[in-house]
Coordinates of C-alpha atoms in Angstrom, one line a residue:
M992 CA -11.9 74.8 13.7
T993 CA -12.6 78.3 15.0
A994 CA -15.8 80.3 15.1
P995 CA -16.4 84.0 15.6
A996 CA -17.3 85.1 19.1
A997 CA -21.0 85.8 19.5
S998 CA -21.1 89.5 20.4
R999 CA -24.4 89.8 18.7
I1000 CA -27.0 87.1 18.1
N1001 CA -27.8 86.7 14.4
P1002 CA -31.6 85.8 14.3
V1003 CA -31.3 84.6 10.7
I1004 CA -28.8 81.9 11.6
V1005 CA -30.9 80.9 14.7
V1006 CA -34.0 80.4 12.5
A1007 CA -32.0 78.6 9.9
V1008 CA -30.4 76.0 12.2
V1009 CA -33.7 75.4 14.0
L1010 CA -35.3 74.7 10.6
S1011 CA -32.4 72.3 9.8
A1012 CA -33.1 70.5 13.1
I1013 CA -36.8 70.3 12.4
L1014 CA -36.1 68.9 8.9
E1015 CA -34.4 65.9 10.4
V1016 CA -36.4 65.1 13.6
L1017 CA -39.8 65.6 11.9
D1018 CA -38.9 63.1 9.3
S1019 CA -37.9 60.6 12.0
T1020 CA -41.4 60.2 13.3
I1021 CA -43.7 61.5 10.5
V1022 CA -43.1 58.4 8.4
N1023 CA -44.3 56.0 11.1
V1024 CA -48.0 56.9 10.6
A1025 CA -47.7 56.4 6.9
L1026 CA -46.0 53.1 7.0
P1027 CA -49.1 50.9 6.6
H1028 CA -50.0 52.8 3.5
I1029 CA -46.5 52.4 2.1
Q1030 CA -46.7 48.7 2.9
A1031 CA -50.0 48.4 1.0
A1032 CA -48.7 50.4 -2.0
F1033 CA -45.7 48.0 -2.5
G1034 CA -47.4 44.8 -1.3
A1035 CA -44.8 44.4 1.4
T1036 CA -45.0 42.3 4.5
T1037 CA -44.7 44.0 8.0
D1038 CA -41.1 42.7 8.4
Q1039 CA -40.1 44.2 5.0
A1040 CA -41.9 47.5 5.7
T1041 CA -40.1 48.1 8.9
W1042 CA -36.8 48.4 6.9
I1043 CA -38.1 51.8 5.7
L1044 CA -37.7 53.0 9.3
T1045 CA -34.7 50.9 10.2
S1046 CA -32.5 51.8 7.2
Y1047 CA -32.9 55.5 8.1
I1048 CA -32.1 55.0 11.7
V1049 CA -29.2 52.7 11.3
S1050 CA -27.4 54.9 8.8
A1051 CA -28.0 58.1 10.9
V1052 CA -26.8 56.5 14.1
V1053 CA -23.6 55.2 12.4
V1054 CA -22.8 58.5 10.7
M1055 CA -23.7 60.9 13.5
P1056 CA -20.6 60.3 15.7
L1057 CA -18.5 61.4 12.7
T1058 CA -19.9 64.9 12.7
G1059 CA -16.9 66.5 14.4
F1060 CA -14.3 64.7 12.1
V1061 CA -16.1 65.6 8.9
A1062 CA -16.7 69.2 10.0
R1063 CA -13.0 69.7 10.7
R1064 CA -12.1 68.2 7.4
V1065 CA -14.5 70.0 5.0
G1066 CA -15.7 72.9 7.2
R1067 CA -19.0 73.3 9.1
R1068 CA -20.6 75.6 6.6
R1069 CA -19.9 73.3 3.6
L1070 CA -21.0 70.3 5.5
I1071 CA -24.4 71.5 6.7
L1072 CA -25.3 73.0 3.3
T1073 CA -24.4 69.6 1.6
A1074 CA -26.3 67.7 4.2
I1075 CA -29.5 69.8 3.6
I1076 CA -29.2 69.4 -0.2
G1077 CA -28.5 65.7 0.1
F1078 CA -31.3 65.1 2.6
T1079 CA -33.9 67.0 0.5
T1080 CA -32.9 65.2 -2.7
M1081 CA -33.3 61.8 -1.0
S1082 CA -36.6 63.0 0.5
V1083 CA -37.9 63.7 -3.0
L1084 CA -36.6 60.4 -4.3
C1085 CA -38.4 58.6 -1.4
G1086 CA -41.6 60.3 -2.4
L1087 CA -41.1 59.2 -6.0
S1088 CA -40.1 55.6 -5.1
W1089 CA -41.5 52.9 -7.4
S1090 CA -40.6 49.8 -5.2
L1091 CA -39.8 48.7 -1.7
E1092 CA -36.1 48.3 -2.6
T1093 CA -35.7 51.8 -3.9
I1094 CA -37.4 53.5 -1.0
V1095 CA -35.1 51.5 1.4
I1096 CA -32.0 52.6 -0.5
F1097 CA -33.1 56.3 -0.6
R1098 CA -34.0 56.2 3.1
L1099 CA -30.5 54.8 3.9
A1100 CA -28.9 57.7 2.0
Q1101 CA -31.4 60.2 3.6
G1102 CA -30.3 59.0 7.1
M1103 CA -26.6 59.5 6.2
F1104 CA -27.2 63.1 5.2
G1105 CA -29.6 63.8 8.0
A1106 CA -27.2 62.5 10.7
F1107 CA -25.2 65.7 10.5
L1108 CA -28.1 68.2 10.8
I1109 CA -28.8 67.9 14.6
P1110 CA -25.2 68.0 15.9
L1111 CA -24.3 70.8 13.6
S1112 CA -27.4 72.8 14.3
Q1113 CA -26.7 72.5 18.1
S1114 CA -23.0 73.5 17.9
I1115 CA -23.8 76.4 15.5
L1116 CA -26.4 77.7 18.0
F1117 CA -23.9 77.4 20.8
D1118 CA -21.5 79.7 18.8
A1119 CA -24.4 82.1 17.9
F1120 CA -25.2 82.7 21.6
P1121 CA -22.7 83.9 24.3
R1122 CA -22.1 81.3 27.1
E1123 CA -24.4 83.1 29.5
K1124 CA -27.3 82.8 27.1
R1125 CA -26.9 79.1 26.3
G1126 CA -30.2 78.4 28.2
Q1127 CA -32.0 80.5 25.5
A1128 CA -30.1 78.9 22.7
M1129 CA -31.1 75.4 23.9
A1130 CA -34.8 76.5 24.4
V1131 CA -34.9 77.7 20.8
F1132 CA -33.1 74.5 19.6
G1133 CA -35.4 72.3 21.8
L1134 CA -38.5 73.8 20.2
G1135 CA -37.3 72.1 17.0
V1136 CA -35.7 69.0 18.2
V1137 CA -38.2 67.9 20.9
V1138 CA -41.5 69.4 19.8
A1139 CA -41.2 68.5 16.1
P1140 CA -41.0 64.7 16.6
V1141 CA -44.0 64.8 19.1
L1142 CA -46.2 66.5 16.5
G1143 CA -44.8 64.3 13.7
P1144 CA -47.5 61.7 14.0
T1145 CA -50.2 64.4 13.8
V1146 CA -48.8 65.9 10.7
G1147 CA -48.2 62.5 9.2
A1148 CA -51.7 61.3 9.9
I1149 CA -53.3 64.5 8.3
L1150 CA -51.1 64.2 5.1
T1151 CA -51.6 60.5 4.8
E1152 CA -55.4 60.6 5.4
Y1153 CA -56.2 63.5 3.1
F1154 CA -53.5 63.4 0.5
S1155 CA -51.0 60.6 0.0
W1156 CA -48.2 58.8 1.9
R1157 CA -45.8 60.4 -0.6
M1158 CA -46.6 63.8 0.9
V1159 CA -44.8 62.9 4.1
F1160 CA -41.6 63.1 2.1
F1161 CA -42.5 66.1 -0.1
V1162 CA -43.4 68.2 3.0
N1163 CA -39.6 68.6 3.7
L1164 CA -39.1 70.7 0.5
P1165 CA -40.3 74.2 1.8
V1166 CA -38.5 73.7 5.1
A1167 CA -35.2 72.7 3.5
A1168 CA -35.4 75.5 0.9
M1169 CA -35.8 78.1 3.6
A1170 CA -33.0 76.6 5.7
L1171 CA -30.7 76.5 2.8
L1172 CA -31.2 80.0 1.6
L1173 CA -30.8 81.5 5.1
L1174 CA -27.7 79.5 5.9
A1175 CA -26.1 80.1 2.5
G1176 CA -26.5 83.9 3.0
E1177 CA -25.5 84.3 6.6
L1178 CA -23.3 81.4 7.9
P1179 CA -19.7 82.4 7.5
E1180 CA -16.9 80.4 6.1
D1181 CA -14.8 78.6 8.5
E1182 CA -11.3 77.1 8.6
T1183 CA -10.7 73.4 7.7
E1184 CA -8.0 71.0 8.9
E1185 CA -6.1 68.3 7.1
V1186 CA -7.3 65.4 9.1
R1187 CA -6.2 61.9 8.1
I1188 CA -9.2 59.5 7.6
D1189 CA -9.2 56.8 10.3
W1190 CA -10.6 54.0 8.1
A1191 CA -10.1 51.2 10.7
G1192 CA -11.9 53.2 13.4
L1193 CA -14.7 54.2 10.9
A1194 CA -15.2 50.5 10.0
L1195 CA -15.3 49.3 13.6
L1196 CA -17.6 52.1 14.7
A1197 CA -20.0 51.3 11.8
I1198 CA -20.1 47.6 12.6
G1199 CA -20.5 48.2 16.4
I1200 CA -23.3 50.8 16.2
G1201 CA -24.9 49.6 13.0
C1202 CA -25.3 46.0 14.2
L1203 CA -26.6 47.2 17.7
Q1204 CA -29.2 49.3 16.0
F1205 CA -30.2 46.4 13.8
V1206 CA -30.6 44.2 16.9
L1207 CA -32.8 46.9 18.6
D1208 CA -34.9 47.5 15.6
Q1209 CA -35.4 43.8 14.5
G1210 CA -35.0 41.8 17.8
E1211 CA -38.7 41.6 18.7
T1212 CA -39.7 40.8 15.1
K1213 CA -37.2 38.0 14.8
D1214 CA -37.7 36.7 18.4
W1215 CA -34.4 37.9 19.6
L1216 CA -31.7 35.3 20.1
S1217 CA -33.7 32.5 18.6
S1218 CA -32.8 34.1 15.2
H1219 CA -29.4 33.4 13.7
A1220 CA -29.4 36.9 12.2
I1221 CA -29.8 38.5 15.6
Q1222 CA -27.2 36.2 17.1
L1223 CA -24.6 37.2 14.4
A1224 CA -25.6 40.9 14.8
V1225 CA -25.0 40.7 18.6
I1226 CA -21.6 39.1 18.2
A1227 CA -20.6 41.6 15.4
S1228 CA -21.8 44.5 17.6
V1229 CA -19.8 43.4 20.6
L1230 CA -16.6 42.7 18.6
G1231 CA -17.0 46.0 16.7
A1232 CA -17.5 48.0 19.9
L1233 CA -14.6 46.4 21.7
G1234 CA -12.4 46.7 18.7
F1235 CA -13.3 50.4 18.4
L1236 CA -12.8 51.1 22.1
Y1237 CA -9.3 49.6 21.9
H1238 CA -8.5 51.4 18.7
A1239 CA -9.8 54.8 19.9
L1240 CA -7.8 54.6 23.2
T1241 CA -4.5 53.5 21.4
S1242 CA -4.7 55.7 18.3
R1243 CA -3.8 59.4 18.0
N1244 CA -6.2 60.0 15.2
S1245 CA -9.3 58.2 16.2
V1246 CA -12.4 59.1 14.2
V1247 CA -14.2 59.8 17.5
D1248 CA -12.4 61.2 20.5
L1249 CA -13.7 59.1 23.5
R1250 CA -11.7 61.3 25.9
L1251 CA -14.7 63.6 25.9
F1252 CA -16.3 61.1 28.3
A1253 CA -13.5 61.9 30.8
D1254 CA -15.5 65.1 31.5
R1255 CA -17.8 64.0 34.4
N1256 CA -20.7 66.2 33.4
F1257 CA -20.6 65.1 29.8
A1258 CA -20.5 61.4 30.7
L1259 CA -23.3 61.6 33.3
C1260 CA -25.5 63.7 31.1
N1261 CA -25.2 61.1 28.4
L1262 CA -26.5 58.5 30.8
V1263 CA -29.4 60.7 32.0
I1264 CA -30.4 61.7 28.4
A1265 CA -30.4 58.0 27.5
G1266 CA -32.7 57.2 30.4
F1267 CA -35.0 60.1 29.6
A1268 CA -35.2 59.0 25.9
I1269 CA -36.1 55.5 26.8
S1270 CA -38.8 56.7 29.2
L1271 CA -40.2 59.4 26.9
F1272 CA -39.9 57.8 23.4
G1273 CA -40.9 54.3 24.6
G1274 CA -44.2 55.7 25.8
I1275 CA -44.7 57.8 22.7
A1276 CA -44.0 54.7 20.5
I1277 CA -46.8 52.5 22.1
L1278 CA -49.4 55.1 22.7
P1279 CA -50.8 55.1 19.1
T1280 CA -51.1 51.4 19.0
F1281 CA -52.7 51.4 22.5
V1282 CA -55.4 53.8 21.6
Q1283 CA -56.0 52.4 18.1
N1284 CA -56.0 48.7 18.9
L1285 CA -57.6 48.7 22.3
L1286 CA -59.7 51.8 22.4
D1287 CA -60.7 51.9 18.6
Y1288 CA -59.4 55.4 18.0
P1289 CA -59.2 56.4 14.3
V1290 CA -55.7 57.4 13.0
I1291 CA -56.5 61.1 12.9
E1292 CA -57.8 61.3 16.5
S1293 CA -54.8 59.3 17.8
G1294 CA -52.6 61.9 16.1
H1295 CA -54.6 64.7 17.9
L1296 CA -53.6 63.2 21.2
F1297 CA -50.1 64.5 20.7
I1298 CA -51.1 68.1 20.2
P1299 CA -51.4 69.0 24.0
R1300 CA -48.0 67.3 24.5
G1301 CA -46.4 69.5 21.8
I1302 CA -48.0 72.7 23.1
A1303 CA -46.8 72.0 26.6
A1304 CA -43.4 71.1 25.5
G1305 CA -43.1 74.4 23.6
I1306 CA -44.2 76.4 26.5
S1307 CA -41.8 74.5 28.8
M1308 CA -38.9 75.0 26.5
V1309 CA -39.4 78.8 26.3
A1310 CA -40.0 79.2 30.0
T1311 CA -37.0 77.1 31.0
G1312 CA -34.6 78.7 28.6
A1313 CA -35.7 82.3 29.1
I1314 CA -36.5 82.4 32.8
L1315 CA -36.0 79.3 34.9
V1316 CA -32.5 78.2 34.0
S1317 CA -31.1 81.6 35.1
R1318 CA -32.8 81.3 38.6
F1319 CA -32.5 77.6 39.5
D1320 CA -29.9 75.0 39.6
P1321 CA -30.1 73.1 36.2
R1322 CA -29.8 69.8 38.1
V1323 CA -32.9 70.6 40.1
L1324 CA -34.8 71.7 37.0
A1325 CA -33.8 68.4 35.1
G1326 CA -34.8 66.4 38.2
V1327 CA -38.3 68.0 38.2
G1328 CA -38.6 67.3 34.5
M1329 CA -37.7 63.7 35.0
L1330 CA -40.3 63.5 37.8
L1331 CA -43.0 64.9 35.5
T1332 CA -42.0 62.3 32.9
A1333 CA -42.5 59.6 35.5
I1334 CA -45.8 61.0 36.6
S1335 CA -47.0 61.1 33.0
N1336 CA -46.3 57.4 32.6
F1337 CA -47.9 56.5 35.9
M1338 CA -51.1 58.4 34.8
L1339 CA -51.2 56.4 31.6
G1340 CA -50.5 53.2 33.7
A1341 CA -53.7 53.8 35.7
L1342 CA -56.1 54.0 32.7
N1343 CA -58.8 51.5 31.7
L1344 CA -60.7 50.5 28.5
N1345 CA -63.2 53.4 29.1
A1346 CA -60.5 56.1 29.0
G1347 CA -61.6 59.2 27.2
F1348 CA -59.7 61.7 25.0
W1349 CA -58.6 64.0 27.8
Q1350 CA -57.6 61.2 30.1
L1351 CA -55.2 60.2 27.4
A1352 CA -54.1 63.7 26.5
W1353 CA -53.4 65.1 30.0
P1354 CA -50.5 62.7 30.7
G1355 CA -48.9 63.9 27.4
A1356 CA -49.3 67.5 28.5
V1357 CA -47.6 66.7 31.8
S1358 CA -44.8 64.9 29.9
G1359 CA -44.5 67.9 27.6
L1360 CA -43.9 70.2 30.5
G1361 CA -41.1 67.8 31.7
M1362 CA -39.5 67.8 28.3
G1363 CA -38.3 71.4 28.4
L1364 CA -37.2 71.0 32.1
V1365 CA -35.0 68.1 31.1
F1366 CA -33.7 69.0 27.7
V1367 CA -32.6 72.6 28.2
P1368 CA -30.7 72.1 31.6
M1369 CA -29.1 68.8 30.4
S1370 CA -27.7 70.5 27.3
I1371 CA -26.2 73.2 29.5
L1372 CA -24.7 70.8 32.0
A1373 CA -23.4 68.4 29.3
F1374 CA -21.4 71.1 27.4
E1375 CA -20.4 73.2 30.5
S1376 CA -16.7 72.3 30.1
I1377 CA -16.6 71.4 26.4
S1378 CA -14.4 73.8 24.4
K1379 CA -15.6 75.4 21.1
S1380 CA -13.2 73.3 19.1
R1381 CA -14.8 70.1 20.4
Q1382 CA -18.4 71.0 20.3
D1383 CA -19.3 69.4 16.9
E1384 CA -17.9 66.1 18.1
A1385 CA -19.5 66.3 21.5
S1386 CA -22.8 67.2 20.0
G1387 CA -22.6 64.3 17.7
L1388 CA -22.0 61.8 20.5
F1389 CA -24.6 63.4 22.8
N1390 CA -27.3 63.0 20.1
V1391 CA -26.2 59.5 19.2
T1392 CA -26.8 58.6 22.9
R1393 CA -30.2 60.2 22.7
Q1394 CA -31.1 58.4 19.5
L1395 CA -29.8 55.0 20.9
G1396 CA -31.8 55.7 24.1
S1397 CA -35.0 56.1 22.0
S1398 CA -34.2 53.0 20.0
V1399 CA -33.7 51.0 23.2
G1400 CA -37.0 52.4 24.6
I1401 CA -39.0 51.5 21.5
S1402 CA -37.4 48.0 21.4
L1403 CA -38.0 47.4 25.1
V1404 CA -41.7 48.4 25.0
G1405 CA -42.3 46.3 22.0
T1406 CA -40.9 43.3 23.8
W1407 CA -42.6 44.0 27.1
V1408 CA -46.0 44.4 25.4
V1409 CA -45.8 41.1 23.4
R1410 CA -44.4 39.1 26.3
G1411 CA -46.8 40.6 28.8
M1412 CA -49.8 39.8 26.6
Q1413 CA -48.7 36.1 26.4
T1414 CA -48.2 35.8 30.2
N1415 CA -51.4 37.7 31.1
T1416 CA -53.5 35.7 28.7
A1417 CA -52.2 32.5 30.3
V1418 CA -52.9 33.8 33.8
L1419 CA -56.4 35.1 33.1
S1420 CA -57.4 32.0 31.1
Q1421 CA -56.7 29.8 34.1
N1422 CA -59.3 31.7 36.2
V1423 CA -62.1 31.7 33.6
T1424 CA -64.0 28.4 33.4
P1425 CA -67.6 27.5 32.6
Y1426 CA -68.2 27.0 36.3
N1427 CA -66.8 30.4 37.3
P1428 CA -69.7 32.4 38.8
A1429 CA -68.2 35.7 37.7
A1430 CA -68.0 34.4 34.1
Q1431 CA -71.6 33.3 34.2
A1432 CA -72.7 36.7 35.6
Y1433 CA -70.7 38.6 33.0
L1434 CA -72.4 36.7 30.1
A1435 CA -75.9 36.6 31.5
P1436 CA -77.0 40.0 30.4
L1437 CA -76.0 39.0 26.8
G1438 CA -78.1 35.8 27.0
L1439 CA -74.9 33.7 26.7
T1440 CA -73.4 31.0 28.9
P1441 CA -69.7 30.1 29.3
D1442 CA -70.2 26.6 28.0
S1443 CA -71.7 27.8 24.7
A1444 CA -69.6 28.4 21.6
Q1445 CA -70.7 32.1 21.4
G1446 CA -70.1 32.6 25.1
A1447 CA -66.7 31.0 24.9
A1448 CA -65.7 33.1 21.9
F1449 CA -66.9 36.2 23.7
L1450 CA -64.9 35.4 26.9
G1451 CA -61.8 34.6 24.8
Q1452 CA -62.0 38.0 23.1
E1453 CA -62.5 39.8 26.3
I1454 CA -59.6 37.9 28.0
S1455 CA -57.4 39.0 25.1
R1456 CA -58.4 42.6 25.5
Q1457 CA -57.8 42.6 29.2
A1458 CA -54.4 40.8 28.8
E1459 CA -53.3 43.4 26.3
L1460 CA -54.5 46.2 28.6
I1461 CA -52.6 45.0 31.5
S1462 CA -49.6 44.6 29.4
Y1463 CA -49.7 48.2 28.2
L1464 CA -50.3 49.5 31.7
T1465 CA -47.4 47.6 33.1
V1466 CA -45.1 49.0 30.4
F1467 CA -46.1 52.6 31.1
N1468 CA -45.5 52.0 34.9
N1469 CA -42.1 50.5 34.1
L1470 CA -41.2 53.5 32.1
G1471 CA -42.2 55.7 35.0
L1472 CA -40.0 53.8 37.4
L1473 CA -37.1 54.1 35.0
A1474 CA -37.5 57.9 34.8
L1475 CA -37.4 58.0 38.7
A1476 CA -34.3 55.8 38.8
T1477 CA -32.5 58.2 36.6
I1478 CA -32.9 61.3 38.8
P1479 CA -30.1 60.5 41.3
L1480 CA -27.5 60.6 38.5
L1481 CA -28.2 64.3 38.1
F1482 CA -26.8 65.2 41.5
F1483 CA -23.4 63.7 40.7
C1484 CA -23.0 66.3 38.0
K1485 CA -21.0 69.5 38.8
A1486 CA -23.2 72.6 39.1
P1487 CA -22.4 75.4 36.5
K1488 CA -19.7 77.7 37.6
A1489 CA -20.7 80.5 39.9
E1490 CA -19.6 83.2 37.5
T1491 CA -21.6 81.7 34.7
Q1492 CA -24.8 81.6 36.8
A1493 CA -24.2 85.2 37.8
Q1494 CA -23.9 86.3 34.2
V1495 CA -27.0 84.3 33.3
H1496 CA -29.0 86.0 36.1
A1497 CA -27.7 89.4 35.1
H1498 CA -29.0 89.0 31.6

């Protein structure tokens, strides 16, 4: 598939594809806040309600690697317009849902259409900007892809609190309408190819990735391998992945071209972006429950905590793409960004039960600054040697890696928090007895004693709170260590070509 050379940047297309990206990534986080309200509306259990999130993510992750294949077959323009229309239609149907079963089905379909939006938006932007201005392209793209999901919980909290949970789906309509109108008017037609459908590869890929995503989403809820469903999903995922790997390496018409990973930069950048996603989105996932369950923050105020992070990320994206990436080695910039991500998690890992709003918000701002420093340079390094004809496919794989990384992060932190609480409660309980002077001194101002029923209940409650606090702090520190461990991988990447750097600096 060919695309016109970008002699002049078309701002209309730039705005349109960023809106398309926002459409998908905002929806991936905005629903989380409304989930308890949806659960109450349909009388669903917590396990059942999580399928509203899981169905979307599983279908999106399975379909996303197929972006290049489908774009070659039907054309990039037709695919992105169809994806926007389908995504918006499913959003409306989600908002009109009358039962848990219907909303899960509509979310499944919404994820399938939404899967194409991020990779296509990224590759269209790459074509809209000349190579020497890719830093600017990724800064613009990053404003949508990284800032929108950070602010999603804030928007979702406001809509749910003051209107209805249904509004988190209807809010997509104006964004989609604007993106559709702009793209329909400005995005040129492109060539298509007669590509044979690789049904075997498609089935194996769907089984491998779909079952893996199911394990990550439902593992903690179902107590991992003690559940027969998780055991079967693990076996199916491994067999599907191995089967797809063999098929892709021996077939000439594989639905996904794994030879892209022969490019050193692309392979390493996928590893780094996965580590970054685990560290970043793992922390974002548990922060609302941390402040609401332990610090008694209302939903609205917990959403406000993400505003400084979003503002800092926006500033970082623009500064990195417009200024820094033309003056510094992208590997160094990404390394600094990963360091800031680690520092942010370490700051959260040093808090206590008396932490105030800004003690919780400042680490988010530090993390936001790191987001731009990681996202923009990593996108440039990953696609440094990828030809235009393979950008749709490479973008699909890169974004699948980012999505799986965030899923792994969310799954890991959920497990760490629960297991940590159990361990910490057992350890703390061993040291609190009716004869412990510290326990007696703690209860004395309240007129209680450790051997009284009220005193024992009060101590039990406090032990639970402290055990939960220690668990959360340990998780934040673990995420910080993971971010640090990812940094050395950056320096195995090849630096951008000298002539490209010279062109960037000249502009």
